XYZ file of C-alpha atoms in Angstrom:
300
model
C 31.764 -36.386 98.530
C 29.745 -33.911 97.645
C 29.360 -32.378 93.891
C 28.696 -28.074 93.880
C 27.150 -26.568 91.660
C 27.678 -22.618 90.170
C 23.577 -22.138 90.332
C 24.593 -18.555 89.100
C 27.054 -19.172 86.381
C 24.046 -21.834 85.178
C 21.282 -19.198 85.009
C 24.090 -16.950 82.955
C 24.475 -19.868 80.418
C 20.270 -20.376 80.337
C 20.003 -17.150 80.094
C 22.243 -16.377 77.048
C 20.766 -19.375 75.079
C 17.134 -18.206 75.750
C 18.630 -14.327 74.595
C 19.748 -15.785 70.646
C 16.531 -18.038 70.323
C 15.117 -15.176 71.155
C 16.985 -13.298 68.287
C 16.655 -15.537 65.772
C 12.789 -16.190 66.167
C 12.991 -11.701 65.678
C 15.086 -12.285 62.151
C 12.730 -14.818 61.249
C 9.606 -12.918 62.094
C 11.413 -10.231 60.369
C 12.236 -11.752 57.217
C 8.912 -13.205 56.948
C 7.418 -9.364 57.692
C 9.680 -8.254 54.790
C 8.848 -11.696 52.290
C 5.215 -10.672 53.355
C 6.258 -6.947 52.484
C 6.898 -7.641 49.251
C 4.264 -10.144 48.311
C 2.032 -6.955 49.041
C 4.083 -4.589 46.814
C 4.260 -7.058 43.988
C 0.414 -7.891 44.359
C -0.187 -4.016 43.807
C 1.830 -2.912 41.323
C 0.488 -6.427 39.648
C -2.894 -4.982 40.107
C -1.998 -0.780 38.944
C -0.474 -2.921 35.604
C -3.362 -4.819 35.565
C -5.602 -1.989 35.713
C -3.791 0.127 33.612
C -3.655 -2.268 30.911
C -7.462 -1.974 31.203
C -7.856 1.363 30.595
C -5.619 1.368 28.125
C -7.326 -1.289 26.105
C -10.727 0.864 26.735
C -9.518 3.777 25.591
C -8.379 1.741 22.149
C -11.690 0.662 21.863
C -12.654 4.300 21.841
C -10.390 5.579 19.662
C -11.242 3.250 17.156
C -14.900 3.600 17.713
C -13.713 7.047 16.977
C -12.015 6.782 13.663
C -14.486 4.615 12.461
C -17.196 7.036 12.953
C -15.226 9.645 11.470
C -14.674 7.582 8.713
C -17.433 6.983 7.573
C -18.211 10.778 7.764
C -15.683 11.804 5.020
C -16.929 8.734 3.071
C -20.701 10.416 2.815
C -19.796 13.066 2.570
C -19.027 15.369 -0.736
C -18.031 18.639 1.307
C -17.598 19.619 5.032
C -15.150 22.297 7.238
C -14.768 23.426 9.976
C -17.459 26.150 12.126
C -15.415 26.649 14.248
C -11.573 27.649 14.853
C -11.432 28.521 19.715
C -7.882 27.729 20.620
C -9.474 25.252 22.716
C -11.113 23.043 20.575
C -9.394 20.096 20.086
C -11.464 17.823 17.992
C -10.281 16.426 14.585
C -9.755 18.889 11.772
C -11.530 16.552 9.359
C -10.495 19.335 6.719
C -6.660 17.803 6.746
C -7.010 14.425 6.866
C -4.951 12.755 5.179
C -5.685 10.762 2.094
C -7.827 7.732 1.596
C -7.180 5.085 -0.286
C -9.053 2.461 -2.002
C -6.749 -0.141 -1.702
C -5.883 -1.339 1.826
C -2.789 0.581 1.953
C -3.038 1.968 6.276
C -2.345 5.447 6.597
C -1.576 7.795 9.929
C -5.340 8.643 11.043
C -4.397 10.366 14.577
C -2.288 9.952 17.527
C -1.609 6.312 17.714
C -4.193 4.971 14.876
C -4.066 4.042 11.892
C -6.983 2.866 9.851
C -7.410 1.580 6.156
C -9.853 0.957 3.216
C -10.447 -1.886 1.202
C -13.297 -1.869 -1.340
C -15.111 -5.345 -1.701
C -14.915 -4.958 -5.573
C -10.734 -4.845 -5.086
C -10.369 -8.453 -3.833
C -11.676 -11.526 -5.574
C -14.701 -13.245 -4.738
C -15.185 -16.342 -2.421
C -18.601 -16.869 -3.728
C -17.866 -16.982 -7.362
C -14.635 -19.545 -8.182
C -15.862 -18.401 -11.554
C -14.241 -15.223 -11.815
C -11.717 -14.866 -14.269
C -9.313 -13.599 -11.474
C -8.916 -16.920 -10.366
C -7.991 -19.146 -12.732
C -5.042 -15.985 -13.565
C -3.713 -16.089 -10.156
C -3.532 -18.948 -10.046
C -1.937 -19.829 -12.885
C 0.720 -16.991 -12.024
C 0.741 -19.623 -8.257
C 2.700 -21.624 -10.422
C -0.185 -24.257 -10.566
C -0.810 -26.392 -13.566
C -3.795 -25.706 -16.119
C -5.427 -29.166 -15.833
C -5.276 -28.723 -11.878
C -6.570 -25.129 -12.134
C -9.638 -26.380 -13.181
C -10.015 -29.045 -11.203
C -9.795 -26.928 -8.374
C -11.883 -24.059 -9.684
C -14.615 -27.117 -11.017
C -14.686 -28.852 -7.622
C -15.138 -25.542 -6.052
C -17.698 -24.812 -7.982
C -19.518 -28.155 -7.662
C -19.183 -27.317 -3.275
C -21.344 -24.771 -4.306
C -24.245 -25.183 -6.453
C -27.520 -26.763 -5.606
C -27.158 -29.641 -8.010
C -25.287 -33.127 -7.961
C -24.383 -33.240 -11.013
C -20.219 -32.507 -11.483
C -18.169 -29.745 -13.593
C -17.024 -32.918 -15.304
C -19.302 -33.705 -18.361
C -21.729 -37.160 -17.634
C -20.630 -37.293 -14.180
C -21.803 -36.764 -10.995
C -20.707 -34.877 -7.752
C -19.323 -37.374 -5.251
C -20.378 -37.522 -1.837
C -17.087 -35.900 0.099
C -13.527 -35.309 -0.976
C -10.723 -37.520 -1.115
C -10.051 -34.735 2.794
C -13.407 -36.407 3.702
C -14.663 -33.007 3.680
C -18.464 -32.539 2.886
C -20.160 -30.806 0.154
C -22.180 -28.500 1.380
C -24.074 -27.511 -2.585
C -24.564 -24.192 -0.971
C -23.188 -20.220 -1.302
C -20.193 -19.872 1.195
C -20.401 -17.957 4.409
C -16.379 -17.949 5.079
C -13.310 -18.816 3.765
C -13.538 -22.780 4.619
C -14.453 -23.881 1.853
C -12.044 -22.577 0.021
C -9.439 -23.903 2.185
C -11.882 -27.447 1.668
C -11.172 -27.217 -2.078
C -7.247 -26.628 -1.466
C -6.451 -28.146 0.983
C -3.755 -30.377 -0.017
C -2.073 -26.971 -0.560
C -1.486 -25.165 2.397
C 0.853 -22.193 0.908
C -1.579 -22.241 -1.866
C -4.216 -21.218 0.766
C -2.220 -18.957 2.808
C -2.060 -16.583 -0.415
C -5.839 -17.071 -1.475
C -6.760 -16.108 2.181
C -5.057 -12.958 1.377
C -7.071 -11.497 -1.675
C -10.608 -12.400 -1.653
C -13.373 -12.315 1.273
C -16.675 -13.665 1.262
C -18.344 -9.634 0.474
C -16.232 -9.308 -2.735
C -18.137 -7.980 -5.002
C -18.282 -9.885 -9.253
C -16.987 -7.018 -10.917
C -13.971 -6.206 -10.144
C -11.712 -2.542 -10.066
C -8.267 -3.285 -11.234
C -7.111 0.188 -8.921
C -7.841 -1.375 -5.885
C -6.261 -4.199 -5.748
C -4.328 -4.463 -2.900
C -0.003 -3.670 -3.594
C 0.544 -7.261 -3.434
C -2.083 -9.133 -5.308
C -1.255 -6.560 -8.039
C 2.432 -8.110 -7.925
C 0.753 -11.202 -8.087
C -1.291 -10.903 -11.107
C 0.954 -8.197 -12.974
C 4.313 -7.556 -14.243
C 6.648 -5.280 -12.588
C 5.772 -2.526 -15.166
C 2.666 -2.960 -15.530
C 1.713 -3.006 -12.066
C 4.404 0.904 -10.924
C 1.735 2.065 -14.550
C -1.129 0.668 -12.098
C -0.277 2.409 -9.281
C 0.710 6.040 -11.277
C -2.879 6.042 -12.957
C -4.314 5.495 -9.566
C -3.642 8.678 -8.787
C -4.172 10.233 -11.736
C -7.963 12.244 -12.842
C -7.962 10.793 -16.667
C -10.417 8.692 -17.896
C -8.828 5.346 -16.079
C -11.825 3.016 -17.604
C -10.173 3.755 -20.903
C -6.553 3.877 -19.469
C -6.455 0.676 -17.536
C -7.555 -0.924 -20.537
C -4.627 0.240 -23.073
C -2.929 -0.784 -19.552
C -3.559 -4.507 -18.717
C -2.445 -7.888 -20.582
C -4.746 -9.254 -23.389
C -5.841 -11.626 -20.722
C -7.480 -9.163 -18.365
C -9.987 -7.665 -21.185
C -13.210 -8.604 -19.716
C -16.464 -7.417 -19.617
C -16.691 -7.516 -15.722
C -13.523 -4.602 -15.468
C -14.776 -1.644 -14.026
C -13.600 2.143 -12.399
C -15.977 2.594 -10.017
C -16.318 2.326 -6.285
C -18.481 0.056 -5.018
C -21.143 0.429 -1.964
C -19.140 -1.922 0.270
C -16.193 -1.340 1.525
C -13.903 -3.123 4.457
C -12.398 -0.814 7.256
C -9.673 -1.572 9.294
C -8.006 -0.268 12.625
C -4.963 -0.724 14.391
C -4.577 1.866 17.588
C -1.513 1.293 19.906
C -2.544 2.600 23.486
C 1.153 2.509 25.219
C 2.162 -1.168 25.899
C -1.221 -1.915 24.291
C -2.817 -2.102 21.142
C -6.527 -2.957 20.057
C -7.617 -4.301 16.088
C -10.634 -4.215 14.335
C -12.361 -4.747 11.543
C -16.195 -3.597 9.844
C -17.268 -4.529 6.257
C -19.596 -1.276 5.845
C -21.859 -1.375 3.446
C -23.175 2.430 1.843
C -27.344 2.406 0.726
C -29.191 5.518 -0.724
C -31.724 7.214 1.058
C-alpha cells in the first residue's frame, strides 16, 4: 500500500504557522519600542525637571544675594529716595521697605523672599558662660542651683588657659566624664557648650536656639528673640517689653522699670550693636534656598 500526503494542505499549515510567529514577533518588537519610547520620554522629563530645579536654585541664590545687599544698604543708610519714577522701572522701591526689626522676626521682603535680622547683642554669648543671663536661663529651665553652678564652672574652665578648677583648691580634670577633652581655649562654635551639657540633650536644644559664638557681652533685652523673651520672663513682663520695642521713649529707663531686680545689671544696654545676623529664605517654585550671614558694620 502506498501512503499519499496532501502537500498543498501541508504547505498551507506551515504558512499559517509562520504568519503566527511573525505576528508575535511584530507585537513583541512593538512592545519593546513602546517601552523604549516611554523610557526616553521619562528620561526627558527627568532631565527637564533637573534643569528646572537647578534653574530655580540659581534664581533663589541670586534673589537671596540681592535681598542681603539691599538690606545692608538700608541698614547703612539714614535716608534715601527714588531718582526715577519711570513706568518700566521694576526695581524694588526701598522707600516702601517693610519695617525691619533686630530680634529675628521674619518679614516679607519681596515675592517669595523673607528676611530676618538678629542683633548679636540680643542672644547669649557662647564665649562668656559667666554672663548673668546664662544662670537665669538655666534656672528657668528647671535646673537645680547646684547643677547650674557646676555646669557654668565647668564651661568656664574649658575656655580658660589655666589648669585651676572653678572649685577652690582643685585642678581641672584632663577630660569630662563623657571623655570629651578640655580644650582650654576659646570656643569656635557651639561644640564646647554641647559637650558641657552632653548629659542633658533636651537642654542643649534650647540653648543652641538662644545663643551664638558672635554674641556680644552687653545685652539689649529689646533685641531678645521672642522665644527667649518668653523663656526668661513672665507673660506680663514679656508683653510689656514687646510693646516697648515700638515706643520712642527713654528706653533704658523704661526698660529698667519693667525688669525684675535680678536683671538689674550694668551690661544691660538699649543700643544697636555693630554685628547682626542676616537670614534669608527664598521660595522659587518647588525649590527653596536659605542663606545666613554675620555682618559687621565698622566706621570708615
